[in-house]
Amino acid sequence: MSENPDYSFFENVIKSFDKAAKFTKWDPGILEQIKACNAVYRMRFPVKLDNGGIKVIEAYRVQHSQHKTPCKGGIRFAAEVNQDEVMALAALMTYKCAIVNVPFGGGKGGIKINPKEFSAYELEKITRRYTAELVRKNFIGPGTDVPAPDYGTGEREMAWIVDTYSSLRPGDIDAAGCVTGKPVTQGGVRGRREATGLGVFYGVREVCDIPDVMNKLELPLGIVGKKVVIQGLGNVGYHSAKFFQDAGAKIIGLAEYEGAIWKEEGLDVDAVFNHRKDTGSILNFPGANNFEHNSEALEMDCDILIPAALENVINVENASRIKAKLIGEAANGPITPDADEILIKKGVIVIPDMYLNAGGVTVSYFEWLKNLSHVRYGRMEKRFTENLNAHILGQIEELTSKKVNERERNFILHGPEEVDLVHSGLEETMITATHEVMAVWRANPQIPDMRTAAYVVAINKVANSYAELGIFP
Ligand code: NAD
């Protein structure tokens, strides 16, 4: 969301892609096809405002790749939305889905509005009209293109989308699968809300458990005691912060739009969140210190930095002042390619956005599968598992003449609920993806950084999939 006319987010994605493509064996024509956005739908439509006036709304939906269908990617509501940005985000979705083995092509949507300037009724009209425009051009549907939340949107907007789609496609038994990130009452899945933040935590935790990486950074193994700074206390940032804190990390700095705070002994994330809710600002949190500028938090001396707000926040201007040893890109595109080069030279390890923040799309995939199968996760096996576990435990207790304590009994007997299955599916996905990326990085010492290794994994998977389709014999 940069105002800088010289900054092209899509060009930056292409730069990172080209850097990685050198480490693959694919024909340049295949690489061209993978890079290109297959379809860009730019629309304008009028909306009547509460004051009687009419506003013409500019909006986009980009389908970057159909090597797997449907396309998948969030919808962003922001004043700075533009075609370049939506194209870049759609491309990142293609690579992200490939890395985490989610069988979707990349897509992304955007509406160029500041949602804070519109009433809920106006936002509903805008969202419903946007959905109707997508239906008209076949740019939405459980088998074609499935949006989700992104910056500025959430469950409420997804509920409007599924309702509009269903009313325009009566009798479509799979209509609930036209969008993900819905409220649970509207076909959503438990665990979606915290999914991206939890995925960020799982991904970073996995890297912190790899001995050679931690040796290189001169850090001890594990999350416990690590000093963490987080930028953005929205959906992704808040949940990431919570999971790091719960695992024993120290959140020493938090940055928001209006300012940033720090406390060497660690901040309590929920207390800061509530303080912001009550006072309207993160600043002046009891016991913490204010920074003069919120960007100073990014430059704190810490072990792990998690930018979880917007793109382009670490750039050539501030990269050399970054002191974090490990950066987990929770936001999309927070580090520019030029800044990346500076960080690589400094020995900083960056866990790239394109797989680290894939928790949202991974759990969206689970939600879509739930919608197509029309059954809640856990419904078929929960009771069976509990009965079986009770029987096994009973047998063991009888044979050993010993009883487990009440806490252990509850843990052993517990059959999986939907949220348990979703969290464990996400954990498995993030662990597998981390090791796939690390294996490619280790196998080729010429690959300079983890982002390039992640792109290599993505390019190979997408190109292979085209090759398997017989498109590129
Ligand atoms: P959000 O709107 O819930 O939160 C973003 C937060 O960042 C807000 O609290 C905002 O005030 C804050 N912010 C804005 N500018 C800031 C600045 N200059 N300094 C500090 N804080 C600032 O959005 P989100 O859904 O959490 O998305 C954040 C990022 O994560 C985006 O890049 C998005 O594309 C990416 N992402 C989100 C998801 C998801 O599931 N929501 C999935 C993958 C990637």
Short mmCIF file of C-alpha atoms and ligand atoms in Angstrom, two decimals:
data_model
loop_
_atom_site.label_atom_id
_atom_site.label_comp_id
_atom_site.label_asym_id
_atom_site.label_seq_id
_atom_site.Cartn_x
_atom_site.Cartn_y
_atom_site.Cartn_z
CA MET A 1 0.00 0.00 0.00
CA SER A 2 2.68 2.47 -0.92
CA GLU A 3 2.00 6.03 -2.08
CA ASN A 4 5.43 6.04 -3.74
CA PRO A 5 4.86 6.06 -7.55
CA ASP A 6 8.24 4.37 -8.14
CA TYR A 7 7.40 1.42 -5.93
CA SER A 8 5.89 -1.60 -7.68
CA PHE A 9 5.00 -4.49 -5.40
CA PHE A 10 4.41 -6.74 -8.42
CA GLU A 11 7.86 -5.87 -9.82
CA ASN A 12 9.33 -6.80 -6.43
CA VAL A 13 7.62 -10.20 -6.56
CA ILE A 14 8.98 -10.69 -10.10
CA LYS A 15 12.48 -9.75 -8.88
CA SER A 16 12.36 -12.36 -6.13
CA PHE A 17 10.96 -14.90 -8.60
CA ASP A 18 13.71 -14.26 -11.17
CA LYS A 19 16.38 -14.52 -8.50
CA ALA A 20 15.06 -18.00 -7.60
CA ALA A 21 14.32 -19.14 -11.16
CA LYS A 22 18.09 -19.24 -11.82
CA PHE A 23 18.26 -22.22 -9.47
CA THR A 24 15.67 -24.22 -11.44
CA LYS A 25 15.87 -26.11 -14.74
CA TRP A 26 12.66 -24.86 -16.33
CA ASP A 27 12.28 -23.50 -19.85
CA PRO A 28 12.03 -19.65 -19.89
CA GLY A 29 8.58 -19.93 -21.50
CA ILE A 30 7.25 -21.95 -18.58
CA LEU A 31 8.70 -19.43 -16.15
CA GLU A 32 7.02 -16.59 -18.09
CA GLN A 33 3.67 -18.39 -17.84
CA ILE A 34 4.06 -18.96 -14.10
CA LYS A 35 4.93 -15.30 -13.49
CA ALA A 36 2.07 -13.82 -15.50
CA CYS A 37 -1.32 -12.92 -14.01
CA ASN A 38 -3.82 -14.95 -16.04
CA ALA A 39 -6.78 -12.64 -15.58
CA VAL A 40 -7.28 -9.14 -14.16
CA TYR A 41 -10.84 -7.92 -13.62
CA ARG A 42 -11.03 -4.19 -12.91
CA MET A 43 -14.49 -2.91 -12.19
CA ARG A 44 -16.27 0.32 -11.37
CA PHE A 45 -19.75 0.46 -9.88
CA PRO A 46 -21.89 3.11 -8.21
CA VAL A 47 -23.12 2.95 -4.64
CA LYS A 48 -25.74 5.20 -3.08
CA LEU A 49 -24.46 6.63 0.20
CA ASP A 50 -26.47 7.19 3.37
CA ASN A 51 -26.47 10.96 2.66
CA GLY A 52 -28.14 10.38 -0.73
CA GLY A 53 -24.97 10.99 -2.76
CA ILE A 54 -23.51 8.51 -5.24
CA LYS A 55 -19.93 7.22 -5.06
CA VAL A 56 -18.22 5.33 -7.85
CA ILE A 57 -16.21 2.46 -6.37
CA GLU A 58 -13.02 1.06 -7.95
CA ALA A 59 -12.38 -2.64 -7.30
CA TYR A 60 -10.34 -5.57 -8.55
CA ARG A 61 -10.15 -9.32 -8.65
CA VAL A 62 -7.02 -10.95 -10.03
CA GLN A 63 -6.62 -14.61 -10.91
CA HIS A 64 -2.91 -15.20 -11.09
CA SER A 65 -2.82 -18.90 -11.88
CA GLN A 66 -5.20 -21.71 -12.73
CA HIS A 67 -2.65 -24.53 -12.64
CA LYS A 68 -4.91 -25.74 -9.81
CA THR A 69 -8.49 -24.63 -9.36
CA PRO A 70 -10.21 -22.88 -7.73
CA CYS A 71 -8.15 -19.71 -7.38
CA LYS A 72 -7.85 -18.57 -3.80
CA GLY A 73 -6.98 -15.32 -2.06
CA GLY A 74 -8.32 -12.64 0.25
CA ILE A 75 -10.16 -9.40 -0.41
CA ARG A 76 -8.59 -6.21 0.89
CA PHE A 77 -10.47 -3.01 1.71
CA ALA A 78 -8.02 -0.09 1.75
CA ALA A 79 -7.75 3.39 0.31
CA GLU A 80 -4.40 2.55 -1.34
CA VAL A 81 -5.60 -0.55 -3.23
CA ASN A 82 -4.37 -0.55 -6.83
CA GLN A 83 -3.98 -3.05 -9.66
CA ASP A 84 -0.24 -3.52 -9.12
CA GLU A 85 -0.76 -4.42 -5.48
CA VAL A 86 -3.60 -6.87 -6.14
CA MET A 87 -1.54 -8.55 -8.88
CA ALA A 88 1.43 -8.94 -6.53
CA LEU A 89 -0.71 -10.37 -3.75
CA ALA A 90 -2.40 -12.79 -6.19
CA ALA A 91 1.00 -14.02 -7.39
CA LEU A 92 2.17 -14.53 -3.80
CA MET A 93 -0.96 -16.65 -3.22
CA THR A 94 0.01 -19.00 -6.07
CA TYR A 95 3.46 -19.56 -4.57
CA LYS A 96 2.14 -19.77 -1.02
CA CYS A 97 -0.44 -22.44 -1.87
CA ALA A 98 2.18 -24.47 -3.74
CA ILE A 99 4.64 -24.40 -0.83
CA VAL A 100 2.09 -25.57 1.74
CA ASN A 101 0.58 -28.17 -0.62
CA VAL A 102 -2.84 -26.52 -0.79
CA PRO A 103 -4.28 -27.39 -4.22
CA PHE A 104 -5.37 -23.90 -5.29
CA GLY A 105 -4.19 -21.32 -7.82
CA GLY A 106 -3.49 -17.79 -6.58
CA GLY A 107 -6.04 -15.00 -6.58
CA LYS A 108 -6.65 -11.72 -4.75
CA GLY A 109 -9.27 -9.00 -4.57
CA GLY A 110 -9.29 -5.41 -3.51
CA ILE A 111 -11.74 -2.55 -3.09
CA LYS A 112 -10.25 0.94 -3.06
CA ILE A 113 -12.01 2.35 -0.01
CA ASN A 114 -11.08 3.29 3.52
CA PRO A 115 -13.68 1.19 5.35
CA LYS A 116 -13.60 3.60 8.31
CA GLU A 117 -15.18 6.28 6.11
CA PHE A 118 -18.31 4.21 5.39
CA SER A 119 -21.24 3.09 7.52
CA ALA A 120 -21.87 -0.64 8.01
CA TYR A 121 -24.88 -0.35 5.70
CA GLU A 122 -22.79 1.28 2.95
CA LEU A 123 -20.06 -1.37 3.36
CA GLU A 124 -22.69 -4.08 3.05
CA LYS A 125 -24.00 -2.55 -0.18
CA ILE A 126 -20.46 -2.25 -1.58
CA THR A 127 -19.58 -5.85 -0.65
CA ARG A 128 -22.81 -7.27 -2.07
CA ARG A 129 -22.48 -5.31 -5.32
CA TYR A 130 -18.84 -6.40 -5.66
CA THR A 131 -19.94 -10.03 -5.21
CA ALA A 132 -22.68 -9.61 -7.81
CA GLU A 133 -20.08 -8.23 -10.27
CA LEU A 134 -17.86 -11.26 -9.58
CA VAL A 135 -20.79 -13.63 -10.17
CA ARG A 136 -21.63 -11.85 -13.43
CA LYS A 137 -18.14 -12.55 -14.82
CA ASN A 138 -17.79 -16.00 -13.23
CA PHE A 139 -15.00 -14.71 -10.96
CA ILE A 140 -16.37 -16.40 -7.85
CA GLY A 141 -17.61 -19.90 -7.04
CA PRO A 142 -16.53 -22.99 -5.10
CA GLY A 143 -14.93 -24.44 -8.25
CA THR A 144 -13.58 -21.26 -9.85
CA ASP A 145 -12.41 -18.61 -7.39
CA VAL A 146 -12.83 -18.53 -3.60
CA PRO A 147 -12.10 -15.24 -1.77
CA ALA A 148 -11.29 -14.85 1.95
CA PRO A 149 -10.59 -12.02 4.42
CA ASP A 150 -7.54 -9.79 4.19
CA TYR A 151 -6.54 -6.35 5.47
CA GLY A 152 -9.73 -4.41 6.32
CA THR A 153 -12.17 -7.33 5.95
CA GLY A 154 -13.33 -10.13 8.22
CA GLU A 155 -16.10 -12.57 9.00
CA ARG A 156 -18.85 -9.99 8.54
CA GLU A 157 -17.88 -9.23 4.93
CA MET A 158 -17.50 -12.95 4.15
CA ALA A 159 -21.04 -13.57 5.48
CA TRP A 160 -22.38 -10.87 3.09
CA ILE A 161 -20.49 -12.49 0.21
CA VAL A 162 -21.81 -16.02 0.81
CA ASP A 163 -25.34 -14.70 1.26
CA THR A 164 -25.21 -12.71 -2.00
CA TYR A 165 -23.66 -15.60 -3.92
CA SER A 166 -26.24 -18.10 -2.61
CA SER A 167 -29.14 -15.86 -3.55
CA LEU A 168 -27.78 -15.47 -7.11
CA ARG A 169 -27.07 -19.20 -7.48
CA PRO A 170 -30.16 -20.83 -5.97
CA GLY A 171 -29.89 -24.59 -5.70
CA ASP A 172 -26.07 -24.64 -5.73
CA ILE A 173 -25.55 -27.20 -2.98
CA ASP A 174 -21.89 -26.20 -2.60
CA ALA A 175 -22.57 -22.45 -2.42
CA ALA A 176 -21.05 -22.17 1.09
CA GLY A 177 -17.68 -23.02 -0.49
CA CYS A 178 -17.68 -19.80 -2.59
CA VAL A 179 -15.78 -17.93 0.14
CA THR A 180 -13.84 -18.81 3.32
CA GLY A 181 -13.30 -17.02 6.62
CA LYS A 182 -17.06 -17.08 7.23
CA PRO A 183 -18.57 -17.02 10.73
CA VAL A 184 -18.99 -20.59 12.04
CA THR A 185 -22.79 -20.16 11.89
CA GLN A 186 -22.53 -19.46 8.14
CA GLY A 187 -20.38 -22.48 7.27
CA GLY A 188 -17.05 -21.29 8.68
CA VAL A 189 -14.60 -23.59 10.40
CA ARG A 190 -13.45 -23.35 14.01
CA GLY A 191 -9.84 -22.20 14.22
CA ARG A 192 -9.88 -19.94 11.12
CA ARG A 193 -9.76 -16.68 13.08
CA GLU A 194 -6.39 -17.38 14.72
CA ALA A 195 -5.04 -19.52 11.86
CA THR A 196 -2.57 -17.09 10.27
CA GLY A 197 -1.07 -16.05 13.62
CA LEU A 198 -0.85 -19.66 14.75
CA GLY A 199 0.80 -20.64 11.46
CA VAL A 200 3.34 -17.83 11.93
CA PHE A 201 4.09 -19.18 15.40
CA TYR A 202 4.43 -22.81 14.21
CA GLY A 203 6.72 -21.75 11.34
CA VAL A 204 9.02 -19.63 13.51
CA ARG A 205 9.04 -22.26 16.28
CA GLU A 206 10.13 -24.89 13.78
CA VAL A 207 13.03 -22.76 12.54
CA CYS A 208 14.03 -22.04 16.18
CA ASP A 209 14.28 -25.80 16.70
CA ILE A 210 16.82 -26.31 13.88
CA PRO A 211 20.30 -26.53 15.49
CA ASP A 212 22.43 -25.29 12.56
CA VAL A 213 20.22 -22.25 12.02
CA MET A 214 20.27 -21.29 15.69
CA ASN A 215 24.03 -21.87 15.85
CA LYS A 216 24.50 -19.53 12.91
CA LEU A 217 22.42 -16.87 14.68
CA GLU A 218 24.19 -17.60 17.99
CA LEU A 219 20.87 -18.21 19.68
CA PRO A 220 19.80 -21.09 21.94
CA LEU A 221 17.28 -23.59 20.59
CA GLY A 222 13.56 -23.08 21.16
CA ILE A 223 11.12 -20.24 21.74
CA VAL A 224 11.35 -19.95 25.54
CA GLY A 225 12.95 -16.67 26.61
CA LYS A 226 13.35 -15.30 23.06
CA LYS A 227 12.90 -11.52 22.82
CA VAL A 228 10.17 -10.74 20.28
CA VAL A 229 8.98 -7.47 18.69
CA ILE A 230 5.69 -7.35 16.76
CA GLN A 231 4.40 -4.66 14.42
CA GLY A 232 0.60 -4.56 14.00
CA LEU A 233 -1.88 -5.78 16.57
CA GLY A 234 -4.61 -6.76 14.12
CA ASN A 235 -5.80 -10.28 13.34
CA VAL A 236 -2.39 -11.71 12.41
CA GLY A 237 -0.23 -9.68 14.81
CA TYR A 238 -2.44 -10.12 17.85
CA HIS A 239 -2.73 -13.90 17.51
CA SER A 240 0.99 -14.32 16.68
CA ALA A 241 1.86 -12.29 19.78
CA LYS A 242 -0.45 -14.38 21.95
CA PHE A 243 0.98 -17.71 20.77
CA PHE A 244 4.58 -16.51 21.25
CA GLN A 245 3.77 -15.26 24.76
CA ASP A 246 1.95 -18.49 25.69
CA ALA A 247 4.99 -20.50 24.53
CA GLY A 248 7.32 -18.59 26.86
CA ALA A 249 8.73 -15.85 24.60
CA LYS A 250 9.10 -12.27 25.89
CA ILE A 251 7.19 -9.67 23.86
CA ILE A 252 9.49 -6.70 24.44
CA GLY A 253 8.06 -4.34 21.80
CA LEU A 254 4.70 -3.72 20.11
CA ALA A 255 3.99 -1.22 17.34
CA GLU A 256 0.66 0.02 16.05
CA TYR A 257 -0.50 2.69 13.64
CA GLU A 258 -0.53 5.42 16.31
CA GLY A 259 2.75 4.56 18.05
CA ALA A 260 4.95 1.92 19.66
CA ILE A 261 5.86 0.79 23.18
CA TRP A 262 8.59 -1.30 24.75
CA LYS A 263 9.36 -3.04 28.01
CA GLU A 264 12.51 -5.10 28.52
CA GLU A 265 10.81 -7.51 30.99
CA GLY A 266 8.03 -8.29 28.49
CA LEU A 267 4.54 -6.91 27.74
CA ASP A 268 1.29 -8.73 28.43
CA VAL A 269 -0.37 -8.88 25.00
CA ASP A 270 -3.99 -9.02 26.20
CA ALA A 271 -3.42 -6.21 28.69
CA VAL A 272 -1.99 -4.01 25.90
CA PHE A 273 -4.84 -5.01 23.58
CA ASN A 274 -7.43 -4.03 26.21
CA HIS A 275 -5.56 -0.80 27.03
CA ARG A 276 -5.78 0.12 23.32
CA LYS A 277 -9.47 -0.74 23.25
CA ASP A 278 -10.15 1.42 26.32
CA THR A 279 -7.95 4.43 25.50
CA GLY A 280 -7.88 4.28 21.69
CA SER A 281 -4.07 4.01 21.69
CA ILE A 282 -1.30 1.58 22.41
CA LEU A 283 0.73 4.45 23.95
CA ASN A 284 1.10 5.16 27.69
CA PHE A 285 0.62 1.53 28.66
CA PRO A 286 1.34 1.31 32.42
CA GLY A 287 4.91 0.16 33.09
CA ALA A 288 5.98 0.44 29.43
CA ASN A 289 7.94 3.12 27.55
CA ASN A 290 6.69 5.00 24.48
CA PHE A 291 8.79 5.34 21.33
CA GLU A 292 8.80 8.71 19.65
CA HIS A 293 8.11 7.12 16.21
CA ASN A 294 6.38 3.77 15.79
CA SER A 295 8.96 2.64 13.19
CA GLU A 296 11.64 2.69 15.94
CA ALA A 297 10.19 -0.56 17.32
CA LEU A 298 11.38 -2.33 14.17
CA GLU A 299 14.94 -1.32 15.03
CA MET A 300 14.92 -2.73 18.57
CA ASP A 301 17.60 -5.10 19.75
CA CYS A 302 15.65 -8.39 19.74
CA ASP A 303 15.89 -12.04 18.69
CA ILE A 304 12.74 -12.23 16.55
CA LEU A 305 10.97 -9.43 14.66
CA ILE A 306 7.45 -10.05 13.35
CA PRO A 307 6.17 -7.37 10.95
CA ALA A 308 2.42 -8.10 10.86
CA ALA A 309 0.91 -4.91 9.45
CA LEU A 310 1.68 -3.93 5.86
CA GLU A 311 4.14 -4.22 2.98
CA ASN A 312 7.29 -2.16 2.42
CA VAL A 313 7.99 -1.36 6.09
CA ILE A 314 11.61 -2.59 6.00
CA ASN A 315 13.29 -0.89 3.07
CA VAL A 316 16.68 0.52 2.02
CA GLU A 317 16.18 3.44 4.37
CA ASN A 318 15.97 1.42 7.62
CA ALA A 319 17.30 -2.10 6.76
CA SER A 320 20.82 -1.39 7.97
CA ARG A 321 19.47 -0.36 11.39
CA ILE A 322 17.51 -3.61 11.94
CA LYS A 323 19.03 -5.52 14.87
CA ALA A 324 16.77 -8.60 14.94
CA LYS A 325 18.51 -11.90 14.17
CA LEU A 326 15.43 -13.63 12.79
CA ILE A 327 12.55 -11.94 10.96
CA GLY A 328 9.24 -13.73 10.48
CA GLU A 329 7.26 -12.07 7.70
CA ALA A 330 3.69 -12.32 9.00
CA ALA A 331 2.49 -9.51 6.70
CA ASN A 332 2.71 -9.83 2.93
CA GLY A 333 5.76 -8.12 1.45
CA PRO A 334 7.03 -6.22 4.53
CA ILE A 335 10.66 -6.31 3.26
CA THR A 336 11.61 -4.86 -0.13
CA PRO A 337 14.10 -6.86 -2.29
CA ASP A 338 16.81 -4.19 -1.82
CA ALA A 339 16.36 -4.36 1.94
CA ASP A 340 16.50 -8.14 1.70
CA GLU A 341 20.00 -7.90 0.20
CA ILE A 342 21.16 -5.72 3.09
CA LEU A 343 19.71 -8.15 5.64
CA ILE A 344 21.32 -11.17 3.95
CA LYS A 345 24.71 -9.41 4.17
CA LYS A 346 24.10 -8.74 7.87
CA GLY A 347 23.42 -12.47 8.40
CA VAL A 348 19.77 -11.98 9.35
CA ILE A 349 17.52 -14.93 8.52
CA VAL A 350 14.16 -13.98 7.02
CA ILE A 351 11.37 -16.54 7.10
CA PRO A 352 9.42 -15.41 4.04
CA ASP A 353 5.79 -14.30 3.91
CA MET A 354 4.97 -16.64 1.09
CA TYR A 355 4.92 -19.59 3.37
CA LEU A 356 5.08 -18.22 6.90
CA ASN A 357 1.67 -16.55 6.69
CA ALA A 358 0.06 -19.48 4.87
CA GLY A 359 -1.89 -20.53 7.97
CA GLY A 360 -4.91 -18.55 6.79
CA VAL A 361 -5.09 -20.18 3.39
CA THR A 362 -4.35 -23.61 4.85
CA VAL A 363 -7.29 -23.40 7.23
CA SER A 364 -9.36 -21.83 4.45
CA TYR A 365 -8.67 -25.00 2.52
CA PHE A 366 -9.99 -27.02 5.49
CA GLU A 367 -13.07 -24.77 5.57
CA TRP A 368 -13.67 -25.26 1.82
CA LEU A 369 -13.34 -29.05 2.23
CA LYS A 370 -15.83 -28.90 5.12
CA ASN A 371 -18.27 -26.96 2.93
CA LEU A 372 -17.97 -29.47 0.07
CA SER A 373 -18.34 -32.45 2.39
CA HIS A 374 -21.24 -30.86 4.32
CA VAL A 375 -20.08 -32.30 7.63
CA ARG A 376 -18.32 -30.78 10.64
CA TYR A 377 -14.81 -32.06 11.34
CA GLY A 378 -14.82 -34.53 14.21
CA ARG A 379 -18.50 -35.39 13.92
CA MET A 380 -17.87 -38.92 12.67
CA GLU A 381 -14.92 -39.91 14.83
CA LYS A 382 -15.08 -37.98 18.12
CA ARG A 383 -17.34 -40.38 20.03
CA PHE A 384 -15.74 -43.46 18.48
CA THR A 385 -12.26 -42.27 19.52
CA GLU A 386 -13.43 -41.49 23.07
CA ASN A 387 -15.03 -44.93 23.45
CA LEU A 388 -11.93 -46.64 22.08
CA ASN A 389 -9.58 -44.60 24.31
CA ALA A 390 -11.74 -45.37 27.37
CA HIS A 391 -11.59 -49.07 26.53
CA ILE A 392 -7.80 -49.09 26.04
CA LEU A 393 -7.21 -47.10 29.22
CA GLY A 394 -9.54 -49.41 31.16
CA GLN A 395 -7.61 -52.44 29.95
CA ILE A 396 -4.24 -50.90 30.87
CA GLU A 397 -5.49 -49.90 34.34
CA GLU A 398 -6.89 -53.36 34.93
CA LEU A 399 -3.70 -55.12 33.80
CA THR A 400 -1.39 -52.82 35.78
CA SER A 401 -3.69 -52.30 38.78
CA LYS A 402 -2.78 -48.61 38.60
CA LYS A 403 -4.95 -45.56 37.85
CA VAL A 404 -3.94 -42.41 35.97
CA ASN A 405 -4.78 -39.06 37.56
CA GLU A 406 -7.86 -37.05 36.54
CA ARG A 407 -5.98 -34.58 34.32
CA GLU A 408 -4.26 -37.38 32.37
CA ARG A 409 -7.57 -39.28 32.11
CA ASN A 410 -9.29 -36.27 30.50
CA PHE A 411 -6.39 -35.79 28.10
CA ILE A 412 -6.24 -39.46 27.03
CA LEU A 413 -10.00 -39.89 26.64
CA HIS A 414 -10.54 -36.67 24.67
CA GLY A 415 -11.80 -37.32 21.13
CA PRO A 416 -10.94 -34.67 18.52
CA GLU A 417 -13.17 -31.60 18.17
CA GLU A 418 -13.15 -29.57 14.97
CA VAL A 419 -10.69 -27.03 16.38
CA ASP A 420 -8.25 -29.79 17.47
CA LEU A 421 -8.19 -31.26 13.98
CA VAL A 422 -7.81 -27.86 12.33
CA HIS A 423 -4.90 -26.86 14.61
CA SER A 424 -3.12 -30.18 14.16
CA GLY A 425 -3.63 -30.08 10.37
CA LEU A 426 -2.12 -26.60 10.39
CA GLU A 427 0.81 -27.63 12.59
CA GLU A 428 1.60 -30.55 10.30
CA THR A 429 1.38 -28.28 7.24
CA MET A 430 3.75 -25.64 8.64
CA ILE A 431 6.29 -28.19 9.89
CA THR A 432 6.33 -30.03 6.56
CA ALA A 433 6.65 -26.79 4.57
CA THR A 434 9.52 -25.54 6.77
CA HIS A 435 11.48 -28.74 6.20
CA GLU A 436 10.79 -28.78 2.44
CA VAL A 437 12.14 -25.23 2.13
CA MET A 438 15.13 -25.95 4.39
CA ALA A 439 15.99 -29.10 2.42
CA VAL A 440 16.17 -27.11 -0.84
CA TRP A 441 18.26 -24.40 0.84
CA ARG A 442 20.70 -26.93 2.30
CA ALA A 443 20.95 -28.89 -0.96
CA ASN A 444 22.22 -25.84 -2.87
CA PRO A 445 24.78 -23.65 -1.04
CA GLN A 446 24.50 -21.08 -3.85
CA ILE A 447 20.94 -20.21 -2.75
CA PRO A 448 21.52 -17.09 -0.66
CA ASP A 449 18.43 -17.01 1.54
CA MET A 450 15.32 -18.77 2.70
CA ARG A 451 13.00 -16.65 0.52
CA THR A 452 14.83 -17.77 -2.61
CA ALA A 453 14.67 -21.39 -1.41
CA ALA A 454 10.92 -21.00 -0.85
CA TYR A 455 10.47 -19.57 -4.36
CA VAL A 456 12.45 -22.50 -5.79
CA VAL A 457 10.09 -24.92 -4.02
CA ALA A 458 7.07 -23.01 -5.36
CA ILE A 459 8.37 -22.72 -8.92
CA ASN A 460 9.19 -26.43 -9.09
CA LYS A 461 5.76 -27.42 -7.81
CA VAL A 462 3.80 -25.10 -10.12
CA ALA A 463 5.94 -25.99 -13.16
CA ASN A 464 5.62 -29.69 -12.40
CA SER A 465 1.91 -29.33 -12.18
CA TYR A 466 1.79 -27.65 -15.61
CA ALA A 467 4.04 -30.38 -16.96
CA GLU A 468 1.77 -33.06 -15.53
CA LEU A 469 -1.21 -31.39 -17.18
CA GLY A 470 0.61 -31.85 -20.47
CA ILE A 471 0.54 -28.11 -21.18
CA PHE A 472 4.32 -28.01 -21.50
CA PRO A 473 5.36 -31.32 -23.07
P1 NAD B 1 -5.74 -6.23 10.21
O1 NAD B 1 -6.43 -5.13 9.51
O2 NAD B 1 -6.50 -7.13 11.12
O3 NAD B 1 -4.49 -5.67 11.10
C1 NAD B 1 -3.48 -4.85 10.63
C2 NAD B 1 -3.01 -4.00 11.81
O4 NAD B 1 -1.84 -3.26 11.43
C3 NAD B 1 -4.05 -2.97 12.24
O5 NAD B 1 -4.26 -3.08 13.64
C4 NAD B 1 -3.42 -1.63 11.85
O6 NAD B 1 -3.80 -0.56 12.70
C5 NAD B 1 -1.95 -1.95 11.97
N1 NAD B 1 -1.10 -1.01 11.23
C6 NAD B 1 -1.34 -0.38 10.06
N2 NAD B 1 -0.29 0.41 9.72
C7 NAD B 1 0.62 0.28 10.70
C8 NAD B 1 1.90 0.83 10.93
N3 NAD B 1 2.46 1.69 10.07
N4 NAD B 1 2.58 0.47 12.04
C9 NAD B 1 2.05 -0.41 12.92
N5 NAD B 1 0.83 -0.97 12.75
C10 NAD B 1 0.13 -0.64 11.66
O7 NAD B 1 -5.01 -7.05 9.06
P2 NAD B 1 -4.46 -8.53 9.11
O8 NAD B 1 -5.51 -9.43 8.56
O9 NAD B 1 -3.88 -8.80 10.45
O10 NAD B 1 -3.31 -8.47 8.00
C11 NAD B 1 -2.00 -7.96 8.30
C12 NAD B 1 -1.05 -8.44 7.21
O11 NAD B 1 -1.06 -9.87 7.17
C13 NAD B 1 -1.38 -7.97 5.78
O12 NAD B 1 -0.16 -7.81 5.09
C14 NAD B 1 -2.13 -9.16 5.20
O13 NAD B 1 -2.05 -9.20 3.78
C15 NAD B 1 -1.36 -10.30 5.84
N6 NAD B 1 -2.09 -11.58 5.89
C16 NAD B 1 -3.28 -11.68 6.53
C17 NAD B 1 -3.93 -12.93 6.58
C18 NAD B 1 -5.21 -13.13 7.35
O14 NAD B 1 -5.64 -14.30 7.48
N7 NAD B 1 -5.83 -12.11 7.88
C19 NAD B 1 -3.36 -14.04 5.93
C20 NAD B 1 -2.13 -13.89 5.30
C21 NAD B 1 -1.50 -12.64 5.28
#
